[in-house]
Tab-separated table of C-alpha atoms and ligand atoms in Angstrom:
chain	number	residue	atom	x	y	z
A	1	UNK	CA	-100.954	33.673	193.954
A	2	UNK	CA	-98.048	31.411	191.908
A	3	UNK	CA	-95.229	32.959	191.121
A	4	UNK	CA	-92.789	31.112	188.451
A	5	UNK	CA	-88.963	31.800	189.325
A	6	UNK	CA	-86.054	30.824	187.354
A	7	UNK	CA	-83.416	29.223	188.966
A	8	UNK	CA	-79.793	29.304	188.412
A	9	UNK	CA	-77.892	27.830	191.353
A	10	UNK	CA	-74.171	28.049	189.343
A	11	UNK	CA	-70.790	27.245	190.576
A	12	UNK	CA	-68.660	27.145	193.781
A	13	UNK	CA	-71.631	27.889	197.017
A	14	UNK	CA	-74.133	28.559	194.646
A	15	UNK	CA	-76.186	25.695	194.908
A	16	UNK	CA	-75.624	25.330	198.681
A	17	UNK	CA	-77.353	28.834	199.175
A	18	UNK	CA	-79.514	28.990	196.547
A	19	UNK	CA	-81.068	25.726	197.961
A	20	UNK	CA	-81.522	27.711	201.721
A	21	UNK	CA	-82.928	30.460	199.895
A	22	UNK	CA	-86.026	28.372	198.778
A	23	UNK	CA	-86.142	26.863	201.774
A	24	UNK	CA	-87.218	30.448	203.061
A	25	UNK	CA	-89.128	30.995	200.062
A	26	UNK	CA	-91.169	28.120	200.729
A	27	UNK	CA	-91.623	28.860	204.282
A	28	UNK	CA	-92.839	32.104	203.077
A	29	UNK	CA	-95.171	30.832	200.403
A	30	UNK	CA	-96.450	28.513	203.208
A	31	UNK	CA	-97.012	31.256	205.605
A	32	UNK	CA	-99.072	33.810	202.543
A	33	UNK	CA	-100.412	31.478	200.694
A	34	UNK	CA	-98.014	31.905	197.716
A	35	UNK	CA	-97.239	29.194	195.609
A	36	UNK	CA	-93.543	29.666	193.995
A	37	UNK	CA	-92.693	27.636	191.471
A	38	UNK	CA	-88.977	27.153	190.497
A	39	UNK	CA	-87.434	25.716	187.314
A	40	UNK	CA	-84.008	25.374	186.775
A	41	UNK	CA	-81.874	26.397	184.072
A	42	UNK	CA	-78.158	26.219	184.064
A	43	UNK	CA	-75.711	29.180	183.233
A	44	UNK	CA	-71.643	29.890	184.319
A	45	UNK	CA	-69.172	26.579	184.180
A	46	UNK	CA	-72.347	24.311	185.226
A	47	UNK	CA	-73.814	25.083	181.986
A	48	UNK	CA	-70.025	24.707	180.022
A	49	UNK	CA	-69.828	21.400	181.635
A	50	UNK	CA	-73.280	20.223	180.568
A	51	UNK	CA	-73.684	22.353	177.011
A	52	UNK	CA	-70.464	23.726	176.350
A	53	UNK	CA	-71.312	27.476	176.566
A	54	UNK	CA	-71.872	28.961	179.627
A	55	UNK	CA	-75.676	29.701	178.986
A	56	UNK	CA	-77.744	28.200	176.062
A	57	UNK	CA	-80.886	29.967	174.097
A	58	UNK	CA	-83.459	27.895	175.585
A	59	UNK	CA	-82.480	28.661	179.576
A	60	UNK	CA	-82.407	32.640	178.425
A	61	UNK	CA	-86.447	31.738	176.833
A	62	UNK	CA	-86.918	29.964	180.222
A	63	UNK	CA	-85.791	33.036	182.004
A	64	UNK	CA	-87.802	35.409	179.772
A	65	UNK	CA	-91.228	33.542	180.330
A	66	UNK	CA	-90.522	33.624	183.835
A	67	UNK	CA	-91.771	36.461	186.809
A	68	UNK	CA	-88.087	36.167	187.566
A	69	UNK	CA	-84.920	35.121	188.990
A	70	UNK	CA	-83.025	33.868	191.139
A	71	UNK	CA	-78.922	33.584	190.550
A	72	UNK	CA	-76.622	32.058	193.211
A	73	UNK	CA	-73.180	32.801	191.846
A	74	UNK	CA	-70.916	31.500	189.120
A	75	UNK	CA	-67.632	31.199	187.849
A	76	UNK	CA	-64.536	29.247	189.506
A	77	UNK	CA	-60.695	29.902	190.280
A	78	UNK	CA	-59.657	31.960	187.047
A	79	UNK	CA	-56.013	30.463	187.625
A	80	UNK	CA	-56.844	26.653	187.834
A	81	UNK	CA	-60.043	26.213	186.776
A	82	UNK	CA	-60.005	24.826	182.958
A	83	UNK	CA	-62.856	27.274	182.329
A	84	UNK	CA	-60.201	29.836	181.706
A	85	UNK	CA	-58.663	28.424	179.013
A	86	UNK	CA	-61.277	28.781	176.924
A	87	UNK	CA	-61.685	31.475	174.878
A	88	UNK	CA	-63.479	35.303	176.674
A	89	UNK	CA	-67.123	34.600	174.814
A	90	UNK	CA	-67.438	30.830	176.401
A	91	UNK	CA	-66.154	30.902	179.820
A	92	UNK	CA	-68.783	31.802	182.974
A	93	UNK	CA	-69.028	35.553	183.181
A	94	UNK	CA	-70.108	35.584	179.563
A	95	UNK	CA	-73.024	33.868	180.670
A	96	UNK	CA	-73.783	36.441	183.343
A	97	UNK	CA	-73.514	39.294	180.348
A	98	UNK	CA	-75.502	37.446	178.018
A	99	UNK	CA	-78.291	37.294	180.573
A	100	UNK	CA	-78.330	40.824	181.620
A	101	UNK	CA	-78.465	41.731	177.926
A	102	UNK	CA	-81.035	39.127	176.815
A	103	UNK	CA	-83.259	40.012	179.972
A	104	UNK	CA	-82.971	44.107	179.541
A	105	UNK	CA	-81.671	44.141	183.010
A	106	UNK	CA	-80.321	47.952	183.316
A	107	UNK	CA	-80.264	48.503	186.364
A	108	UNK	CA	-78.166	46.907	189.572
A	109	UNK	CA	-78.938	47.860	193.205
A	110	UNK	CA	-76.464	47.067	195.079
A	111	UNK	CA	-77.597	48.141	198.950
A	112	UNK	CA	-74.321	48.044	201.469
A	113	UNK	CA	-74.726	48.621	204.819
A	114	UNK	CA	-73.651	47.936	208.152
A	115	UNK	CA	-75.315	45.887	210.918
A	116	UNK	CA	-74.857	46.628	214.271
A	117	UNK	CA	-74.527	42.973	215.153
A	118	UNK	CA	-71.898	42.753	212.684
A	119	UNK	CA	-69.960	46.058	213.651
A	120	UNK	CA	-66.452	44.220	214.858
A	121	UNK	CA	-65.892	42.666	211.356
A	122	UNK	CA	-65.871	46.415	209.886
A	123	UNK	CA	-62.456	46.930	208.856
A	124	UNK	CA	-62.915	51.009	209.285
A	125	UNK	CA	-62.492	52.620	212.949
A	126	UNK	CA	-65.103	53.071	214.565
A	127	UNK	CA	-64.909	56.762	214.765
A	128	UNK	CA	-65.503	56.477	210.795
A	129	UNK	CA	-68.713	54.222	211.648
A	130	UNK	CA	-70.199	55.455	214.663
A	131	UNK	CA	-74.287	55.625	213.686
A	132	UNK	CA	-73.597	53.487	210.713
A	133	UNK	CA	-74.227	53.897	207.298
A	134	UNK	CA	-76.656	52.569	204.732
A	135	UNK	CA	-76.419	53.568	201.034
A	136	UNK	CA	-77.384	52.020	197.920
A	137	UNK	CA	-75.118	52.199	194.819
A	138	UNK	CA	-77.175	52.078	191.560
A	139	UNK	CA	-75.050	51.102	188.746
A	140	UNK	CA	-75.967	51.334	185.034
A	141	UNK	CA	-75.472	47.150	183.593
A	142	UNK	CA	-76.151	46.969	180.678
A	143	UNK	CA	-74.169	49.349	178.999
A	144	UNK	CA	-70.770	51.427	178.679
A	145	UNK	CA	-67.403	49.561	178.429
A	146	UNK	CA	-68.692	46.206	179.323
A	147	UNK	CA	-71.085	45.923	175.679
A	148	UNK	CA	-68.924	48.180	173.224
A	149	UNK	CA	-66.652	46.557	170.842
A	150	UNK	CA	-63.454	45.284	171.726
A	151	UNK	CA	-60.962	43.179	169.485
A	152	UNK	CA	-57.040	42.353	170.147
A	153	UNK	CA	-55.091	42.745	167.499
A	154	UNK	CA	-51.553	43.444	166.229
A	155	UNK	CA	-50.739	46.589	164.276
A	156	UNK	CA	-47.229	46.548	162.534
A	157	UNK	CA	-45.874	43.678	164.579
A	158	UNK	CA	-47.242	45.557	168.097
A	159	UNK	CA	-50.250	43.775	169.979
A	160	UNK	CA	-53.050	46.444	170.740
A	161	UNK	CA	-55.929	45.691	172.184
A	162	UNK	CA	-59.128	48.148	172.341
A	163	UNK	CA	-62.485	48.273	174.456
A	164	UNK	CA	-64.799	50.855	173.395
A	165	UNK	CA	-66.847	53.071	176.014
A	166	UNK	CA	-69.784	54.275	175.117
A	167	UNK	CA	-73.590	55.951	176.363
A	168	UNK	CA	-76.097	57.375	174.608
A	169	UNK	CA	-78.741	59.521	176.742
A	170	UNK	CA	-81.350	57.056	176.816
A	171	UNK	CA	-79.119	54.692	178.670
A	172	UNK	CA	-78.389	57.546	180.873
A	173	UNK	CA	-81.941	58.964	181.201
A	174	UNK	CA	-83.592	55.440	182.078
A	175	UNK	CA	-80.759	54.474	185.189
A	176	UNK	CA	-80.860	58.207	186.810
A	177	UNK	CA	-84.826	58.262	186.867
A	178	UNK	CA	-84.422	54.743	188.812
A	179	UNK	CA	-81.592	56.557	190.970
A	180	UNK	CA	-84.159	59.256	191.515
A	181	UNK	CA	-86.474	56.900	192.207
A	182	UNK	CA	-84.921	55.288	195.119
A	183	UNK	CA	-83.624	58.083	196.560
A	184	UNK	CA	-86.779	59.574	197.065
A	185	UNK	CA	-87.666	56.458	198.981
A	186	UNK	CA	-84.824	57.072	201.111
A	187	UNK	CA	-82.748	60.055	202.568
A	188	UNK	CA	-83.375	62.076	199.038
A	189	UNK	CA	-79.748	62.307	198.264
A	190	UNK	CA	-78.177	61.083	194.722
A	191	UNK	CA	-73.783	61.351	194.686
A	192	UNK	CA	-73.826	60.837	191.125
A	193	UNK	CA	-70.022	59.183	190.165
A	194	UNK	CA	-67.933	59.803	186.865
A	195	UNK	CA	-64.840	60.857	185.609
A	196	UNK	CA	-65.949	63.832	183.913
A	197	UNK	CA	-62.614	65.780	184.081
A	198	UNK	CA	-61.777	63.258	181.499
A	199	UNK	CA	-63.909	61.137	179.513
A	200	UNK	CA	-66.435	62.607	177.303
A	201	UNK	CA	-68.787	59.637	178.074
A	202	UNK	CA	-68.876	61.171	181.465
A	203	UNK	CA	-69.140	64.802	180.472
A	204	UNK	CA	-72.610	63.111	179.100
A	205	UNK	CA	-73.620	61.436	181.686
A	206	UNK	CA	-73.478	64.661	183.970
A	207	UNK	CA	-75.490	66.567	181.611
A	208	UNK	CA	-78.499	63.815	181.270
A	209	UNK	CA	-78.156	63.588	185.312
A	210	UNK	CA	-78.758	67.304	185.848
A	211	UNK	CA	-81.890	67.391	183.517
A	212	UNK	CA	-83.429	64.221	184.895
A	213	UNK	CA	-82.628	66.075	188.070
A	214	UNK	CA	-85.339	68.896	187.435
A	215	UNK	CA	-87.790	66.705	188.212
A	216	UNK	CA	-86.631	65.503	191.463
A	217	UNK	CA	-86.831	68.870	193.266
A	218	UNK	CA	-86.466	67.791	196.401
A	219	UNK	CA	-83.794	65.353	195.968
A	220	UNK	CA	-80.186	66.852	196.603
A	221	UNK	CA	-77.780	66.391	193.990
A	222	UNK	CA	-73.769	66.262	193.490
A	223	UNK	CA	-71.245	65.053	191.503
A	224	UNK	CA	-68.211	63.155	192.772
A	225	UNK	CA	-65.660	61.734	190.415
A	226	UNK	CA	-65.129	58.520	190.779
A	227	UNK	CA	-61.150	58.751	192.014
A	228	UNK	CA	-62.660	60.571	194.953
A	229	UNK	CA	-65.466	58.482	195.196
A	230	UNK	CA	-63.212	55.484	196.347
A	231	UNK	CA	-61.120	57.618	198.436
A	232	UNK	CA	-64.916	58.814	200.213
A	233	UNK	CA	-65.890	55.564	200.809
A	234	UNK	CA	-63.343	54.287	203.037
A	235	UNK	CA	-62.926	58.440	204.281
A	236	UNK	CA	-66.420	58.696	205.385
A	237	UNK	CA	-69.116	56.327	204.328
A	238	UNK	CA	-71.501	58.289	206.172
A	239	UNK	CA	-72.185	60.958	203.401
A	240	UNK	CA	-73.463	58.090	201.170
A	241	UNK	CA	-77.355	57.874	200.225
A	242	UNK	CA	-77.846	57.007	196.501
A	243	UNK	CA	-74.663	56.696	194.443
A	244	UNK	CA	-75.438	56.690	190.995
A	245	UNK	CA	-73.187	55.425	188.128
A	246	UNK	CA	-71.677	53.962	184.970
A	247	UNK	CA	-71.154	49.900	184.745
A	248	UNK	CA	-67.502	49.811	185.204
A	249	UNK	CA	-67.417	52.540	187.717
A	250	UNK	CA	-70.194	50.494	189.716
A	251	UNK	CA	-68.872	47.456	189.286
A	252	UNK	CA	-65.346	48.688	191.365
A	253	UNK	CA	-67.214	50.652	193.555
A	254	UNK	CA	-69.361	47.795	194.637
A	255	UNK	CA	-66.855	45.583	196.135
A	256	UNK	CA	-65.358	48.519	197.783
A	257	UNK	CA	-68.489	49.461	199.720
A	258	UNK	CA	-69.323	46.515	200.262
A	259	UNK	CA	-66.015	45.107	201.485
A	260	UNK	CA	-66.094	48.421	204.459
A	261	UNK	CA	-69.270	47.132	205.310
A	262	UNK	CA	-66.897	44.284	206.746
A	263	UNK	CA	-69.761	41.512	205.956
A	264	UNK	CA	-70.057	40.586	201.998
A	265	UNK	CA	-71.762	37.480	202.736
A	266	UNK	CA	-74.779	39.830	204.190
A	267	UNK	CA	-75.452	42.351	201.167
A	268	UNK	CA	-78.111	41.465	198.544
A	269	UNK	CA	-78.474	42.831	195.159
A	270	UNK	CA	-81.438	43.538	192.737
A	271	UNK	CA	-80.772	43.601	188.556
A	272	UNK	CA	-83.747	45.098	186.981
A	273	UNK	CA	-85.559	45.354	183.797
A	274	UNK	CA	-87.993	48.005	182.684
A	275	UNK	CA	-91.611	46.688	184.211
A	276	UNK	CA	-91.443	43.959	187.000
A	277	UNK	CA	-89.055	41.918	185.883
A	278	UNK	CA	-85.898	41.163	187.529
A	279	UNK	CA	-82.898	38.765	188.994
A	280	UNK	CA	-82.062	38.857	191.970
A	281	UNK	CA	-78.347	37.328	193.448
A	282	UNK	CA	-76.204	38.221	196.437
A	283	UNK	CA	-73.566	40.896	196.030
A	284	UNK	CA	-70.702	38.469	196.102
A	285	UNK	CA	-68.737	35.334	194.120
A	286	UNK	CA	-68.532	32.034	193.993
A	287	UNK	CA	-66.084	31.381	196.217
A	288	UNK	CA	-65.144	28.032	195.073
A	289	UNK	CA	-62.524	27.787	197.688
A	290	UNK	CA	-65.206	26.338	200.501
A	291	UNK	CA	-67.923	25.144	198.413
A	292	UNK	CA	-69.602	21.959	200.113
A	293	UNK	CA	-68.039	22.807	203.811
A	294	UNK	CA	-71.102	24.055	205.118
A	295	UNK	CA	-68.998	27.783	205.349
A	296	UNK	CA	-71.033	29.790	203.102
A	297	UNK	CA	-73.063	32.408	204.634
A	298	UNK	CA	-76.789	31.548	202.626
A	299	UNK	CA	-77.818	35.131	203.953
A	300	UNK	CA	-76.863	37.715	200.813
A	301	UNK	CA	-79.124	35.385	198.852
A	302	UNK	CA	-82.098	35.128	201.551
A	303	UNK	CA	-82.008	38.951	201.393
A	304	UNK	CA	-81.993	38.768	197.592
A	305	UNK	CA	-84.948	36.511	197.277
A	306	UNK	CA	-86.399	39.424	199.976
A	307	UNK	CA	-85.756	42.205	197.268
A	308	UNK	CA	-87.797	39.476	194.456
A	309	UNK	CA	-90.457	39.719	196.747
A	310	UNK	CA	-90.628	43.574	197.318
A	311	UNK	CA	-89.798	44.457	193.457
A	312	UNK	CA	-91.076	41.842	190.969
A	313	UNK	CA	-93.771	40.711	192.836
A	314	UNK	CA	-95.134	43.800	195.049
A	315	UNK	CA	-94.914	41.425	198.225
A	316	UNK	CA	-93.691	44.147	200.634
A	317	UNK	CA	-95.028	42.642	203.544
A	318	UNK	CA	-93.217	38.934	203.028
A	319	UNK	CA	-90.315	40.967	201.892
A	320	UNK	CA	-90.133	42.343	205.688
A	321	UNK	CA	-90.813	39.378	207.312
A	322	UNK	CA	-87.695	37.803	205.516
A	323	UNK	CA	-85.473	40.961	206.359
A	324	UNK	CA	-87.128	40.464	210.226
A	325	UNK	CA	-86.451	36.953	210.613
A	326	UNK	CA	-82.434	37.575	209.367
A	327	UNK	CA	-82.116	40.133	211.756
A	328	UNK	CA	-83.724	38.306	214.498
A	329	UNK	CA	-81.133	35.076	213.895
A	330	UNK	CA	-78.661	37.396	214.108
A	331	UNK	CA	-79.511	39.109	217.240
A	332	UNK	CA	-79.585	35.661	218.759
A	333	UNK	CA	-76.144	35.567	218.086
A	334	UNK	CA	-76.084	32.595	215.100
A	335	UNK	CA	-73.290	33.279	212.793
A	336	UNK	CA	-71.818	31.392	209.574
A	337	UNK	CA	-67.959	30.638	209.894
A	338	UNK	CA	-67.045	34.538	207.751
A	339	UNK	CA	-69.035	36.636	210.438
A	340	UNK	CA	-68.008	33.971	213.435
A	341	UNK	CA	-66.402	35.857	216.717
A	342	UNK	CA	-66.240	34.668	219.757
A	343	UNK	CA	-69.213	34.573	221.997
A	344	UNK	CA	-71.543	33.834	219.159
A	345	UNK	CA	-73.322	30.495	217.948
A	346	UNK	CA	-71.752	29.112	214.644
A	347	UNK	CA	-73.687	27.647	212.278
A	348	UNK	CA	-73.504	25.675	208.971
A	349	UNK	CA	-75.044	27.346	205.603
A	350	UNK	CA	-77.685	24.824	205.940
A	351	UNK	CA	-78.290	25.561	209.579
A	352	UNK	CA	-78.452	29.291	208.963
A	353	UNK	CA	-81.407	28.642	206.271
A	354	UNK	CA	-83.533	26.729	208.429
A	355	UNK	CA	-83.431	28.914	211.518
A	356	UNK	CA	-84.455	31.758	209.323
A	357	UNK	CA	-86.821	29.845	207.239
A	358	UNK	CA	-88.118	28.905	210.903
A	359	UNK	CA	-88.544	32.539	211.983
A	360	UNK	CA	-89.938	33.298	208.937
B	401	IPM	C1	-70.306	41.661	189.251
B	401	IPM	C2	-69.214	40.794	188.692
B	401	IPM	C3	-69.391	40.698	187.178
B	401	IPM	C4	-69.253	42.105	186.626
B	401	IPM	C5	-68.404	39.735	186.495
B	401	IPM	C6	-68.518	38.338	187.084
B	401	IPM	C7	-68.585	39.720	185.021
B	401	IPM	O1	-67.971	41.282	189.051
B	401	IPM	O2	-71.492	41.320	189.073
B	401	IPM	O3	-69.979	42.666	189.853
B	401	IPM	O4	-68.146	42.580	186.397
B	401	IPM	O5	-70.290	42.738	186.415
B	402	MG	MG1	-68.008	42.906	190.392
C-alpha cells in the first residue's frame, strides 16, 4: 500500500530526527511492502524565516490531503531567538495551534513510561519505581484556555489582561470516549484530572465524564484534582493507567510525567482527529541548544512514527517491529549522549537511526 505523510521537520533537532525517523520508515516500507511517500511543508520559525508566519494556508491543505503527519519539533530560545519579538499570533507555537485546529486534532496521547534499561536516569527512588509504571495521559487539544478569547488591555490607566476558559459537552464527550477507549485496551482504569473544587469548567467536565462513564462498565473510574494530581505523580506513579484531562491541565502534567520517567528523549506522542487521521511528534522540544551535534536522541520520534503506523494506518504489526527493534538497541546497550552512563555504547542521533532502522 502507499501511504502519503506530511512532513514538518521544524526548528532546533527537528530535522536531524525527523530525517532518522524515515530512515526507519523506509526500512519498514522496504521490509512490508509499503510505499511512504513524504512531502514537506514548513511550519514554526522555519516557516517565519521562509514565509513570514509560522505556517501558511497551503502547507495546512497539504496536511489535510494527506494520511498524516509527521512533526519533529519547533520553536527556538524564547529569550534570544528574534522569533520572540514578534508579535503572539506570528511566532512558532502559533503554528503548532493553528495546525491542531485546522486538522481537528482533539485528542493528544501522551504515553510515559519507564524502561528498565533506562531505570538509573529516573530521578524518583527506586522504592517509588520498583515494577515500573506505564500510563498514558490523554489530554483534550483543541479546546479550553488555549482557543478562548484573550486580549490585553488597559482599563482606567491599569493593564489587564484576560484568557477565557471554556468547554462545552461535546468537547468533553468526544476526548473521554477516546479516554475510555484506551483504557479498555489497557489496565481499565481512567484518573480523570480537574479542578472542580473551583472552576465551573471543571464542575462540567466531571459531569460529562461520569455519563460517558456508564458505558464503560468495566472500566474503574476517579477523579483527582489536578493540585493532587502533580503531587501523585512524583508520590506514586504507580497508581497511573489512563489520566484523562483538560488542555492546560495536560499540557503541565505532561512534562511532569514525563520528566519522572527520567528519559524525555524516549516518549512518543499521538494528536488525533476524529477518523484516521493524525500527527504524530515526540513528547519533547526543540532543544535548540545542541541542534547539529549529533546529541539528539532520534528515538521519541521513531516511536512516534510507530504510533502513525498502529493508528492512522492500522499497521499494528510494523508498529511492533519498530517498538522491538528500539528496545532491542537498547538492550545492547547503545545510548544517545541524554541517556549515556557508563558502561554503555554512545551513539550519535544519526547512528541511533540506522541501528534501529537496521533491526527493523
Ligand atoms: C506541547 C507544547 C505546546 C503546548 C506549546 C509549544 C504551544 O508545550 O505540545 O505540550 O503548550 O501545547
Ligand atoms: Mg507542553
Amino acid at each position: 500500500m502507499a501511504y502519503q505523510i506530511t512532513v514538518i521537520k521544524g526548528d532546533g533537532i527537528g530535522p536531524e530526527i525527523v530525517d532518522e525517523t524515515i530512515k526507519v520508515l523506509d526500512a519498514v516500507g522496504e521490509k512490508y511492502g509499503h510505499q511512504f511517500n513524504y512531502e514537506r511543508v514548513l511550519m514554526g520559525g522555519e516557516s517565519i524565516d521562509a514565509y513570514g508566519v509560522p505556517i501558511t494556508d497551503e502547507a495546512i491543505a497539504i496536511a489535510k490531503k494527506s494520511d498524516a503527519v509527521l512533526l519533529g519539533a519547533i520553536g527556538g530560545d524564547t529569550t534570544t531567538s528574534p522569533w520572540y519579538q514578534l508579535s503572539p499570533n506570528l511566532r512558532p507555537e502559533a503554528g503548532l495551534l493553528k495546525i491542531r485546529k485546522e486538522l481537528g486534532l482533539f485528542a493528544n496521547l501522551r504515553p510515559a513510561y519507564l524502561y528498565e534499561e533506562l531505570k538509573g536516569a529516573c530521578p524518583l527512588k527506586e522504592e517509588i519505581t520498583k515494577g515500573g509504571f506505564d500510563m498514558m495521559i490523554m489530554r483534550e487539544l483543541t479546546g479550553g484556555i488555549y482557543f478562548g478569547d484573550r486580549k490585553t488591555e488597559e482599563v482606567n490607566g491599569v493593564m489587564k489582561a484576560t484568557d477565557i476558559l471554556t468547554y462545552d459537552e461535546n468537547e468533553i464527550r468526544r476526548i473521554a470516549k477516546w479516554g475510555f477507549d484506551i483504557a479498555m485496551k489497557r489496565r481499565k482504569s481512567v484518573i480523570s484530572v480537574d479542578k472542580a473544587n473551583v472552576l465551573d469548567s471543571s464542575r462540567l467536565w466531571r459531569k460529562v465524564v461520569e455519563e460517558v462513564a456508564k458505558d464503560y462498565p468495566e472500566v474503574k473510574l476517579e477523579h483527582m484534582l489536578v493540585d493532587n494530581c502533580a503531587m501523585q505523580l512524583v508520590r506514586d506513579p504507580k497508581q497511573f493507567d489512563v489520566i484523562l484531562t483538560e488542555n492546560m491541565f495536560g499540557d503541565i502534567l505532561s512534562d511532569e510525567a514525563s520528566m519522572v520517567t527520567g528519559s524525555i528523549g524516549m516518549l512518543s506522542s499521538a494528536s488525533l482527529a476524529e477518523g484516521k487521521f493524525g500527527l504524530y511528534e515526540p513528547s519533547h522540544g526543540s532543544a535548540p541548544d545542541i541542534a547539529g551535534t549529533g546529541k539528539a536522541n532520534p528515538i521519541a520520534t521513531i516511536l512516534s512514527a510507530a504510533m502513525m503506523l498502529r493508528y492512522s494506518f492500522d499497521l499494528d504489526e510494523e508498529a511492533a517491529k519498530i517498538e522491538a527493534a528500539v528496545g532491542q538497541v537498547l538492550k545492547e546497550g547503545y545510548r544517545t549522549s541524554d541517556i549515556y552512563e557508563e558502561g554503555t555504547k554512545k551513539v550519535t542521533t544519526s547512528e541511533m537511526g540506522s541501528l534501529i532502522a537496521q533491526r527493523v
